[in-house]
mmCIF file of C-alpha atoms in Angstrom:
data_model
loop_
_atom_site.group_PDB
_atom_site.id
_atom_site.type_symbol
_atom_site.label_atom_id
_atom_site.label_comp_id
_atom_site.label_asym_id
_atom_site.label_seq_id
_atom_site.Cartn_x
_atom_site.Cartn_y
_atom_site.Cartn_z
ATOM 1 C CA MET A 1 -14.888 -26.012 0.841
ATOM 2 C CA LYS A 2 -18.259 -24.670 -0.224
ATOM 3 C CA ARG A 3 -17.423 -21.262 1.229
ATOM 4 C CA LEU A 4 -14.074 -21.190 -0.564
ATOM 5 C CA LYS A 5 -15.784 -22.067 -3.830
ATOM 6 C CA LEU A 6 -18.378 -19.359 -3.269
ATOM 7 C CA LEU A 7 -15.636 -16.831 -2.525
ATOM 8 C CA LYS A 8 -13.769 -17.880 -5.657
ATOM 9 C CA ILE A 9 -16.840 -17.618 -7.848
ATOM 10 C CA SER A 10 -18.029 -14.283 -6.460
ATOM 11 C CA GLY A 11 -14.496 -12.854 -6.572
ATOM 12 C CA THR A 12 -13.999 -13.920 -10.177
ATOM 13 C CA ALA A 13 -17.416 -12.532 -11.142
ATOM 14 C CA ALA A 14 -16.672 -9.186 -9.463
ATOM 15 C CA ALA A 15 -13.234 -8.976 -11.086
ATOM 16 C CA LEU A 16 -14.685 -9.764 -14.510
ATOM 17 C CA ALA A 17 -17.454 -7.181 -14.051
ATOM 18 C CA GLY A 18 -14.794 -4.669 -12.986
ATOM 19 C CA LEU A 19 -12.699 -5.435 -16.047
ATOM 20 C CA ALA A 20 -15.778 -4.948 -18.247
ATOM 21 C CA LEU A 21 -16.532 -1.593 -16.589
ATOM 22 C CA THR A 22 -12.904 -0.485 -16.942
ATOM 23 C CA ALA A 23 -12.912 -1.475 -20.599
ATOM 24 C CA ALA A 24 -16.139 0.501 -21.096
ATOM 25 C CA GLY A 25 -14.498 3.490 -19.368
ATOM 26 C CA VAL A 26 -11.437 3.246 -21.609
ATOM 27 C CA THR A 27 -13.723 3.130 -24.672
ATOM 28 C CA VAL A 28 -15.673 6.181 -23.486
ATOM 29 C CA GLN A 29 -12.402 8.012 -22.837
ATOM 30 C CA TYR A 30 -11.114 7.086 -26.307
ATOM 31 C CA LEU A 31 -14.285 8.421 -27.920
ATOM 32 C CA ARG A 32 -14.169 11.627 -25.867
ATOM 33 C CA SER A 33 -10.512 12.203 -26.672
ATOM 34 C CA GLN A 34 -11.348 11.739 -30.365
ATOM 35 C CA ASN A 35 -13.819 14.606 -29.886
ATOM 36 C CA GLY A 36 -11.093 16.816 -28.454
ATOM 37 C CA TYR A 37 -11.470 16.333 -24.692
ATOM 38 C CA THR A 38 -8.152 17.117 -23.013
ATOM 39 C CA GLY A 39 -8.991 16.806 -19.309
ATOM 40 C CA SER A 40 -10.022 19.140 -16.524
ATOM 41 C CA VAL A 41 -6.586 20.608 -15.828
ATOM 42 C CA ILE A 42 -6.669 24.346 -16.460
ATOM 43 C CA SER A 43 -3.881 26.123 -18.291
ATOM 44 C CA ALA A 44 -4.447 29.858 -18.583
ATOM 45 C CA GLU A 45 -2.640 33.135 -19.014
ATOM 46 C CA GLU A 46 -3.699 36.506 -17.593
ATOM 47 C CA GLU A 47 -2.312 40.007 -17.924
ATOM 48 C CA PHE A 48 -2.408 42.837 -15.375
ATOM 49 C CA GLU A 49 -1.198 46.397 -15.088
ATOM 50 C CA THR A 50 2.152 46.749 -13.370
ATOM 51 C CA PRO A 51 1.498 47.005 -9.614
ATOM 52 C CA ARG A 52 3.560 48.513 -6.820
ATOM 53 C CA GLU A 53 3.237 45.398 -4.724
ATOM 54 C CA LEU A 54 2.904 41.760 -5.669
ATOM 55 C CA VAL A 55 1.569 39.096 -3.329
ATOM 56 C CA VAL A 56 1.352 35.435 -4.379
ATOM 57 C CA ILE A 57 -0.071 32.827 -2.003
ATOM 58 C CA THR A 58 -0.512 29.179 -2.999
ATOM 59 C CA GLY A 59 -1.210 25.926 -1.233
ATOM 60 C CA SER A 60 0.545 23.317 -3.293
ATOM 61 C CA MET A 61 1.367 25.131 -6.527
ATOM 62 C CA PRO A 62 5.000 25.959 -7.191
ATOM 63 C CA ILE A 63 5.628 29.672 -7.770
ATOM 64 C CA THR A 64 8.124 31.165 -10.205
ATOM 65 C CA VAL A 65 8.598 34.916 -10.400
ATOM 66 C CA GLU A 66 11.028 36.593 -12.768
ATOM 67 C CA TYR A 67 11.587 39.695 -14.842
ATOM 68 C CA GLY A 68 10.906 39.594 -18.538
ATOM 69 C CA ASP A 69 10.656 41.879 -21.543
ATOM 70 C CA VAL A 70 6.974 42.600 -20.970
ATOM 71 C CA SER A 71 4.979 45.801 -20.539
ATOM 72 C CA ALA A 72 2.417 44.301 -18.163
ATOM 73 C CA VAL A 73 2.459 41.579 -15.529
ATOM 74 C CA LYS A 74 1.916 38.190 -17.158
ATOM 75 C CA VAL A 75 0.627 35.312 -15.084
ATOM 76 C CA ALA A 76 0.659 31.840 -16.627
ATOM 77 C CA TYR A 77 -0.614 28.943 -14.587
ATOM 78 C CA THR A 78 -1.618 25.309 -14.734
ATOM 79 C CA GLY A 79 -3.814 23.870 -12.028
ATOM 80 C CA SER A 80 -7.021 22.211 -10.930
ATOM 81 C CA LEU A 81 -8.955 25.422 -10.323
ATOM 82 C CA PRO A 82 -8.683 28.992 -11.638
ATOM 83 C CA LEU A 83 -6.450 31.258 -9.541
ATOM 84 C CA ILE A 84 -8.051 34.180 -7.729
ATOM 85 C CA PHE A 85 -6.730 37.602 -8.741
ATOM 86 C CA SER A 86 -7.401 40.879 -6.980
ATOM 87 C CA GLU A 87 -6.026 44.321 -7.698
ATOM 88 C CA ASP A 88 -6.357 46.869 -4.964
ATOM 89 C CA LYS A 89 -4.491 50.132 -4.347
ATOM 90 C CA GLY A 90 -1.499 49.142 -6.407
ATOM 91 C CA THR A 91 -1.324 45.643 -4.993
ATOM 92 C CA LEU A 92 -1.761 42.626 -7.226
ATOM 93 C CA ARG A 93 -2.772 39.656 -5.135
ATOM 94 C CA ILE A 94 -2.741 36.154 -6.607
ATOM 95 C CA THR A 95 -4.133 33.336 -4.482
ATOM 96 C CA GLN A 96 -4.809 29.689 -5.112
ATOM 97 C CA ASN A 97 -8.401 28.591 -4.626
ATOM 98 C CA ASP A 98 -8.265 26.498 -1.467
ATOM 99 C CA THR A 99 -11.246 24.257 -2.294
ATOM 100 C CA PHE A 100 -10.326 20.664 -1.543
ATOM 101 C CA THR A 101 -9.122 19.010 -4.733
ATOM 102 C CA ILE A 102 -7.889 15.572 -5.667
ATOM 103 C CA ASP A 103 -5.969 14.500 -8.765
ATOM 104 C CA LEU A 104 -7.009 11.187 -10.276
ATOM 105 C CA PHE A 105 -5.295 9.689 -13.304
ATOM 106 C CA SER A 106 -3.910 13.056 -14.246
ATOM 107 C CA PRO A 107 -0.257 13.184 -15.267
ATOM 108 C CA ARG A 108 -0.874 16.732 -16.532
ATOM 109 C CA SER A 109 -1.668 17.959 -13.022
ATOM 110 C CA ARG A 110 1.984 17.333 -12.126
ATOM 111 C CA GLU A 111 2.797 20.346 -14.298
ATOM 112 C CA ALA A 112 0.780 22.546 -11.914
ATOM 113 C CA GLY A 113 2.412 25.845 -11.128
ATOM 114 C CA VAL A 114 2.196 29.583 -11.525
ATOM 115 C CA THR A 115 4.751 31.681 -13.369
ATOM 116 C CA VAL A 116 4.665 35.457 -12.965
ATOM 117 C CA THR A 117 6.653 37.552 -15.421
ATOM 118 C CA LEU A 118 7.180 41.123 -14.246
ATOM 119 C CA PRO A 119 8.202 44.214 -16.192
ATOM 120 C CA HIS A 120 11.642 45.522 -15.149
ATOM 121 C CA LYS A 121 11.225 47.973 -12.271
ATOM 122 C CA ALA A 122 11.845 48.227 -8.538
ATOM 123 C CA TYR A 123 8.729 47.163 -6.653
ATOM 124 C CA GLU A 124 7.769 48.263 -3.180
ATOM 125 C CA ARG A 125 7.057 44.783 -1.977
ATOM 126 C CA ILE A 126 7.082 41.271 -3.373
ATOM 127 C CA SER A 127 5.759 38.537 -1.123
ATOM 128 C CA LEU A 128 5.729 34.914 -2.259
ATOM 129 C CA SER A 129 4.267 32.290 -0.004
ATOM 130 C CA SER A 130 3.450 28.645 -0.552
ATOM 131 C CA SER A 131 2.523 25.883 1.793
ATOM 132 C CA GLY A 132 3.766 22.844 -0.065
ATOM 133 C CA GLY A 133 4.877 24.250 -3.402
ATOM 134 C CA SER A 134 8.358 25.398 -4.247
ATOM 135 C CA ILE A 135 9.393 29.007 -4.853
ATOM 136 C CA THR A 136 11.773 30.136 -7.578
ATOM 137 C CA SER A 137 12.714 33.771 -7.973
ATOM 138 C CA ARG A 138 15.144 35.325 -10.394
ATOM 139 C CA SER A 139 16.881 38.637 -9.686
ATOM 140 C CA LEU A 140 13.909 40.380 -8.110
ATOM 141 C CA ASN A 141 14.272 43.964 -6.981
ATOM 142 C CA ALA A 142 11.889 45.224 -4.288
ATOM 143 C CA GLY A 143 12.006 47.273 -1.108
ATOM 144 C CA ASP A 144 10.649 44.294 0.775
ATOM 145 C CA LEU A 145 11.198 40.790 -0.458
ATOM 146 C CA GLU A 146 9.479 38.016 1.469
ATOM 147 C CA PHE A 147 9.659 34.329 0.697
ATOM 148 C CA SER A 148 8.009 31.734 2.871
ATOM 149 C CA THR A 149 7.076 28.078 2.580
ATOM 150 C CA LYS A 150 6.145 25.305 4.949
ATOM 151 C CA GLY A 151 7.619 22.324 3.180
ATOM 152 C CA GLY A 152 8.392 23.662 -0.277
ATOM 153 C CA ASP A 153 11.952 24.219 -1.474
ATOM 154 C CA MET A 154 13.216 27.638 -2.441
ATOM 155 C CA THR A 155 15.576 28.558 -5.240
ATOM 156 C CA LEU A 156 16.482 32.211 -5.140
ATOM 157 C CA TYR A 157 18.769 33.810 -7.686
ATOM 158 C CA GLY A 158 20.197 37.305 -7.272
ATOM 159 C CA ILE A 159 18.323 38.412 -4.145
ATOM 160 C CA ASP A 160 20.895 41.052 -3.313
ATOM 161 C CA GLU A 161 18.464 43.465 -1.665
ATOM 162 C CA HIS A 162 16.911 43.166 1.752
ATOM 163 C CA ALA A 163 14.962 39.923 1.964
ATOM 164 C CA TYR A 164 13.185 37.858 4.544
ATOM 165 C CA VAL A 165 13.298 34.137 3.852
ATOM 166 C CA ARG A 166 11.457 31.578 5.934
ATOM 167 C CA THR A 167 10.713 27.878 5.604
ATOM 168 C CA GLU A 168 9.766 25.169 8.068
ATOM 169 C CA SER A 169 11.251 22.149 6.399
ATOM 170 C CA GLY A 170 12.046 23.037 2.798
ATOM 171 C CA SER A 171 15.584 23.487 1.568
ATOM 172 C CA ILE A 172 16.908 26.864 0.442
ATOM 173 C CA HIS A 173 19.309 27.435 -2.423
ATOM 174 C CA ALA A 174 20.248 31.076 -2.865
ATOM 175 C CA GLU A 175 22.718 32.608 -5.296
ATOM 176 C CA PHE A 176 23.829 36.200 -4.772
ATOM 177 C CA SER A 177 25.611 38.297 -7.339
ATOM 178 C CA SER A 178 26.653 41.226 -5.118
ATOM 179 C CA TYR A 179 25.348 40.781 -1.619
ATOM 180 C CA SER A 180 24.788 44.273 -0.261
ATOM 181 C CA ALA A 181 22.054 44.103 2.353
ATOM 182 C CA ASP A 182 21.231 42.594 5.687
ATOM 183 C CA MET A 183 19.253 39.430 5.441
ATOM 184 C CA THR A 184 17.642 36.860 7.721
ATOM 185 C CA ILE A 185 17.015 33.277 6.702
ATOM 186 C CA ASN A 186 14.945 31.015 8.968
ATOM 187 C CA ALA A 187 15.083 27.466 7.733
ATOM 188 C CA GLY A 188 13.781 25.166 10.470
ATOM 189 C CA SER A 189 14.801 21.673 9.534
ATOM 190 C CA GLY A 190 15.617 22.538 5.933
ATOM 191 C CA ASN A 191 19.169 22.770 4.634
ATOM 192 C CA VAL A 192 20.507 26.081 3.371
ATOM 193 C CA GLU A 193 22.939 26.460 0.500
ATOM 194 C CA LEU A 194 24.265 29.951 -0.202
ATOM 195 C CA ILE A 195 26.466 30.870 -3.134
ATOM 196 C CA MET A 196 28.258 34.226 -2.954
ATOM 197 C CA SER A 197 30.835 36.011 -5.030
ATOM 198 C CA PRO A 198 34.349 36.569 -3.606
ATOM 199 C CA GLU A 199 33.657 40.354 -3.630
ATOM 200 C CA SER A 200 30.886 39.958 -1.046
ATOM 201 C CA SER A 201 31.576 41.459 2.351
ATOM 202 C CA ILE A 202 29.652 39.529 4.959
ATOM 203 C CA TYR A 203 29.275 39.040 8.647
ATOM 204 C CA LEU A 204 27.560 35.673 8.931
ATOM 205 C CA GLU A 205 25.848 34.458 12.067
ATOM 206 C CA PHE A 206 24.544 30.908 12.023
ATOM 207 C CA PHE A 207 22.341 29.865 14.930
ATOM 208 C CA THR A 208 21.268 26.253 15.074
ATOM 209 C CA GLU A 209 20.224 23.570 17.517
ATOM 210 C CA ASP A 210 21.513 20.586 15.630
ATOM 211 C CA GLY A 211 22.965 21.783 12.353
ATOM 212 C CA THR A 212 26.416 21.975 10.807
ATOM 213 C CA PHE A 213 28.002 24.934 9.097
ATOM 214 C CA THR A 214 30.341 24.219 6.210
ATOM 215 C CA SER A 215 32.172 26.882 4.269
ATOM 216 C CA HIS A 216 33.567 26.130 0.844
ATOM 217 C CA ARG A 217 35.983 28.823 -0.294
ATOM 218 C CA THR A 218 38.219 28.892 -3.314
ATOM 219 C CA ASP A 219 40.859 30.824 -1.325
ATOM 220 C CA ALA A 220 40.825 28.447 1.672
ATOM 221 C CA SER A 221 40.217 24.820 2.432
ATOM 222 C CA ASP A 222 36.728 23.654 3.332
ATOM 223 C CA GLU A 223 35.785 24.078 6.966
ATOM 224 C CA SER A 224 33.002 22.368 8.874
ATOM 225 C CA ARG A 225 31.678 23.212 12.341
ATOM 226 C CA TYR A 226 28.837 21.701 14.315
ATOM 227 C CA GLY A 227 26.521 24.117 16.127
ATOM 228 C CA ASP A 228 26.433 27.927 16.217
ATOM 229 C CA SER A 229 29.025 29.677 14.090
ATOM 230 C CA VAL A 230 30.160 33.145 13.200
ATOM 231 C CA MET A 231 32.164 33.972 10.107
ATOM 232 C CA MET A 232 33.545 37.258 8.878
ATOM 233 C CA TYR A 233 34.573 37.603 5.283
ATOM 234 C CA ASN A 234 36.049 40.426 3.257
ATOM 235 C CA GLY A 235 35.474 43.281 5.737
ATOM 236 C CA ALA A 236 32.185 42.040 7.203
ATOM 237 C CA LYS A 237 30.073 44.958 5.978
ATOM 238 C CA ASN A 238 26.736 43.228 5.486
ATOM 239 C CA ARG A 239 24.990 41.085 7.989
ATOM 240 C CA LEU A 240 23.563 37.671 7.165
ATOM 241 C CA ASN A 241 21.643 35.738 9.815
ATOM 242 C CA VAL A 242 20.800 32.100 9.235
ATOM 243 C CA ASN A 243 18.718 30.263 11.849
ATOM 244 C CA THR A 244 17.889 26.584 11.692
ATOM 245 C CA THR A 245 16.786 23.910 14.109
ATOM 246 C CA SER A 246 18.388 20.900 12.475
ATOM 247 C CA GLY A 247 19.141 22.189 8.993
ATOM 248 C CA ASP A 248 22.745 22.514 7.797
ATOM 249 C CA LEU A 249 24.275 25.578 6.194
ATOM 250 C CA ASP A 250 26.634 25.304 3.248
ATOM 251 C CA LEU A 251 28.270 28.539 2.170
ATOM 252 C CA TYR A 252 30.092 28.633 -1.138
ATOM 253 C CA ILE A 253 32.274 31.642 -1.887
ATOM 254 C CA CYS A 254 33.447 31.208 -5.418
ATOM 255 C CA MET B 1 22.358 -39.959 -14.914
ATOM 256 C CA THR B 2 21.786 -42.215 -11.910
ATOM 257 C CA SER B 3 18.331 -42.346 -10.375
ATOM 258 C CA LYS B 4 19.802 -40.779 -7.209
ATOM 259 C CA HIS B 5 20.656 -37.697 -9.220
ATOM 260 C CA GLY B 6 17.210 -37.829 -10.776
ATOM 261 C CA TYR B 7 15.604 -37.773 -7.312
ATOM 262 C CA ARG B 8 17.764 -34.815 -6.306
ATOM 263 C CA LEU B 9 16.856 -32.928 -9.455
ATOM 264 C CA ARG B 10 13.167 -33.594 -8.902
ATOM 265 C CA THR B 11 13.477 -32.499 -5.266
ATOM 266 C CA ALA B 12 15.151 -29.258 -6.314
ATOM 267 C CA ALA B 13 12.537 -28.665 -9.032
ATOM 268 C CA ALA B 14 9.726 -29.236 -6.524
ATOM 269 C CA ARG B 15 11.290 -26.799 -4.070
ATOM 270 C CA ILE B 16 11.837 -24.150 -6.751
ATOM 271 C CA GLY B 17 8.259 -24.662 -7.941
ATOM 272 C CA GLY B 18 6.978 -24.190 -4.386
ATOM 273 C CA ALA B 19 9.010 -20.995 -3.950
ATOM 274 C CA VAL B 20 7.770 -19.608 -7.291
ATOM 275 C CA LEU B 21 4.166 -20.374 -6.350
ATOM 276 C CA PHE B 22 4.668 -18.669 -2.987
ATOM 277 C CA LEU B 23 6.172 -15.571 -4.651
ATOM 278 C CA LEU B 24 3.368 -15.420 -7.212
ATOM 279 C CA THR B 25 0.788 -15.593 -4.426
ATOM 280 C CA VAL B 26 2.502 -12.795 -2.489
ATOM 281 C CA CYS B 27 2.581 -10.658 -5.656
ATOM 282 C CA TYR B 28 -1.099 -11.415 -6.244
ATOM 283 C CA ILE B 29 -2.011 -10.380 -2.680
ATOM 284 C CA PHE B 30 -0.101 -7.111 -2.973
ATOM 285 C CA ALA B 31 -1.624 -6.390 -6.406
ATOM 286 C CA ALA B 32 -5.146 -7.149 -5.151
ATOM 287 C CA LEU B 33 -4.798 -4.948 -2.079
ATOM 288 C CA GLY B 34 -3.146 -2.174 -4.132
ATOM 289 C CA ILE B 35 -5.900 -2.143 -6.745
ATOM 290 C CA LEU B 36 -8.549 -2.276 -4.002
ATOM 291 C CA SER B 37 -6.980 0.714 -2.210
ATOM 292 C CA LEU B 38 -6.829 2.670 -5.472
ATOM 293 C CA GLY B 39 -10.508 1.909 -6.052
ATOM 294 C CA LEU B 40 -11.382 2.808 -2.479
ATOM 295 C CA ILE B 41 -9.759 6.223 -2.956
ATOM 296 C CA ALA B 42 -10.876 6.865 -6.532
ATOM 297 C CA PHE B 43 -14.504 5.782 -6.483
ATOM 298 C CA PRO B 44 -15.686 7.768 -3.420
ATOM 299 C CA SER B 45 -13.694 10.773 -4.683
ATOM 300 C CA VAL B 46 -15.470 10.637 -8.022
ATOM 301 C CA LEU B 47 -18.812 10.342 -6.234
ATOM 302 C CA LEU B 48 -18.012 13.327 -4.013
ATOM 303 C CA GLY B 49 -16.894 15.194 -7.125
ATOM 304 C CA ARG B 50 -20.223 14.435 -8.788
ATOM 305 C CA LEU B 51 -21.990 15.783 -5.691
ATOM 306 C CA GLY B 52 -19.941 18.966 -5.909
ATOM 307 C CA LEU B 53 -18.244 18.449 -2.556
ATOM 308 C CA LEU B 54 -14.799 17.909 -4.021
ATOM 309 C CA THR B 55 -12.945 19.139 -7.074
ATOM 310 C CA VAL B 56 -11.615 16.181 -9.006
ATOM 311 C CA THR B 57 -8.900 16.936 -11.526
ATOM 312 C CA SER B 58 -8.358 14.314 -14.147
ATOM 313 C CA ASP B 59 -7.200 13.865 -17.694
ATOM 314 C CA LEU B 60 -10.151 11.487 -18.136
ATOM 315 C CA ALA B 61 -13.667 12.529 -19.137
ATOM 316 C CA PRO B 62 -16.124 12.483 -16.181
ATOM 317 C CA ALA B 63 -18.127 9.506 -17.524
ATOM 318 C CA ALA B 64 -14.951 7.535 -18.249
ATOM 319 C CA LEU B 65 -13.586 8.419 -14.812
ATOM 320 C CA MET B 66 -16.755 7.098 -13.164
ATOM 321 C CA LEU B 67 -16.655 3.847 -15.152
ATOM 322 C CA ILE B 68 -12.926 3.283 -14.696
ATOM 323 C CA SER B 69 -12.908 4.059 -10.955
ATOM 324 C CA SER B 70 -15.893 1.776 -10.291
ATOM 325 C CA GLY B 71 -14.275 -0.889 -12.512
ATOM 326 C CA ILE B 72 -11.026 -0.661 -10.546
ATOM 327 C CA LEU B 73 -12.940 -0.935 -7.271
ATOM 328 C CA LEU B 74 -14.745 -4.053 -8.516
ATOM 329 C CA VAL B 75 -11.544 -5.636 -9.845
ATOM 330 C CA GLY B 76 -9.814 -4.912 -6.528
ATOM 331 C CA ALA B 77 -12.730 -6.283 -4.524
ATOM 332 C CA GLY B 78 -12.949 -9.381 -6.722
ATOM 333 C CA MET B 79 -9.222 -10.056 -6.517
ATOM 334 C CA SER B 80 -9.293 -9.506 -2.737
ATOM 335 C CA LEU B 81 -12.171 -11.992 -2.387
ATOM 336 C CA CYS B 82 -10.052 -14.561 -4.199
ATOM 337 C CA ILE B 83 -7.125 -14.136 -1.791
ATOM 338 C CA ILE B 84 -8.419 -16.698 0.724
ATOM 339 C CA PRO B 85 -9.138 -19.476 -1.853
ATOM 340 C CA ILE B 86 -5.787 -18.807 -3.516
ATOM 341 C CA CYS B 87 -3.931 -18.966 -0.177
ATOM 342 C CA SER B 88 -5.718 -22.161 0.736
ATOM 343 C CA ALA B 89 -4.827 -23.676 -2.673
ATOM 344 C CA LEU B 90 -1.216 -22.581 -2.159
ATOM 345 C CA ILE B 91 -1.057 -24.192 1.282
ATOM 346 C CA ASN B 92 -2.427 -27.459 -0.132
ATOM 347 C CA ARG B 93 0.038 -27.334 -3.011
ATOM 348 C CA LEU B 94 2.984 -26.609 -0.675
ATOM 349 C CA LYS B 95 1.927 -29.489 1.559
ATOM 350 C CA SER B 96 1.821 -31.868 -1.412
ATOM 351 C CA ILE B 97 5.202 -30.545 -2.606
ATOM 352 C CA SER B 98 6.731 -31.114 0.824
ATOM 353 C CA ARG B 99 5.257 -34.638 0.873
ATOM 354 C CA THR B 100 6.729 -35.327 -2.574
ATOM 355 C CA VAL B 101 10.102 -33.937 -1.506
ATOM 356 C CA GLY B 102 10.025 -36.150 1.578
ATOM 357 C CA ILE B 103 9.278 -39.262 -0.492
ATOM 358 C CA LEU B 104 11.971 -38.399 -3.035
ATOM 359 C CA ARG B 105 14.576 -37.833 -0.296
ATOM 360 C CA LYS B 106 13.645 -41.116 1.313
ATOM 361 C CA LYS B 107 13.997 -42.918 -2.017
ATOM 362 C CA ALA B 108 17.358 -41.240 -2.634
ATOM 363 C CA SER B 109 18.665 -42.179 0.821
ATOM 364 C CA ASN B 110 17.419 -45.758 0.373
ATOM 365 C CA GLU B 111 19.309 -45.988 -2.911
ATOM 366 C CA THR B 112 22.459 -44.598 -1.259
ATOM 367 C CA THR B 113 22.203 -47.200 1.528
ATOM 368 C CA GLU B 114 21.640 -49.992 -0.988
ATOM 369 C CA ALA B 115 24.581 -48.873 -3.099
ATOM 370 C CA SER B 116 26.929 -48.765 -0.080
#
């Protein structure tokens, strides 16, 4: 009984002291915010000369790359640490500082991400890679397009040129306007969703260990097949390889 | 209302009361352990951040973050220390409720026998 009482008393005392400390912390925070403190999340914008090649590598930050009406490359980002930029022989390289970081009581850090706005031109190479962040690209035009993530999802609009897409477990959503190149998509356990126009001419090979291929066509009823599949559509001019381990492939031609 | 019904009502009320107390205790235990875990993550992180070994991103000012994280750790520790006394009080209360329920049921069954 004595021990229980002691536990009760010491527990209550600790909880009360904790409440007092928390209240003091809230007061300090209120005073600091009155003085204009907005937190340690960084939001910045940088500008660079138009490169021939663009390489973006992040750990957890989502990446968005798109064309815009700009004369120079604009990079806007929100994150815990400043991004590292390097320009060398026509290559703009953007990397996330990989120092170990932790977010505490920071709703703003959920907005973390990097958005690159490129001037309209055909680039030699664009390579976007993220470990856990998602990748979004809009109508990029480059000799070599590379997208890779480990667990991050990919949303790719208008990647009609040659592209290499790879993820370990993230899902891929790609929309093509006029598919006219050979492409390989490696998706591991992630699901793949491809949206193509009826004018596309494709020879699709789907290799999987445990995935299902489903085609949704406006001119035919939906068709679903388990395991490896081959589909020819509209003359089969351009090759499209999709490889997954357990991820499913959904092809929409509409 | 006959006294038999009164006994039944009191039995039901005692049972509901026992269940509510049990639920409240479970909620308390989860809250205490949750707050303690948050403190155990936050406070060492803030310390490591102060030492420059870790980058801590927060919308809170560093001094406020230190105070709040240590406060949360203390609240969690205090609440966790109170788990055992609270559980013991709950067990005693449940025992007394079950004794009361037993007496009430006995009284109700006695009245039924007498009436028949």
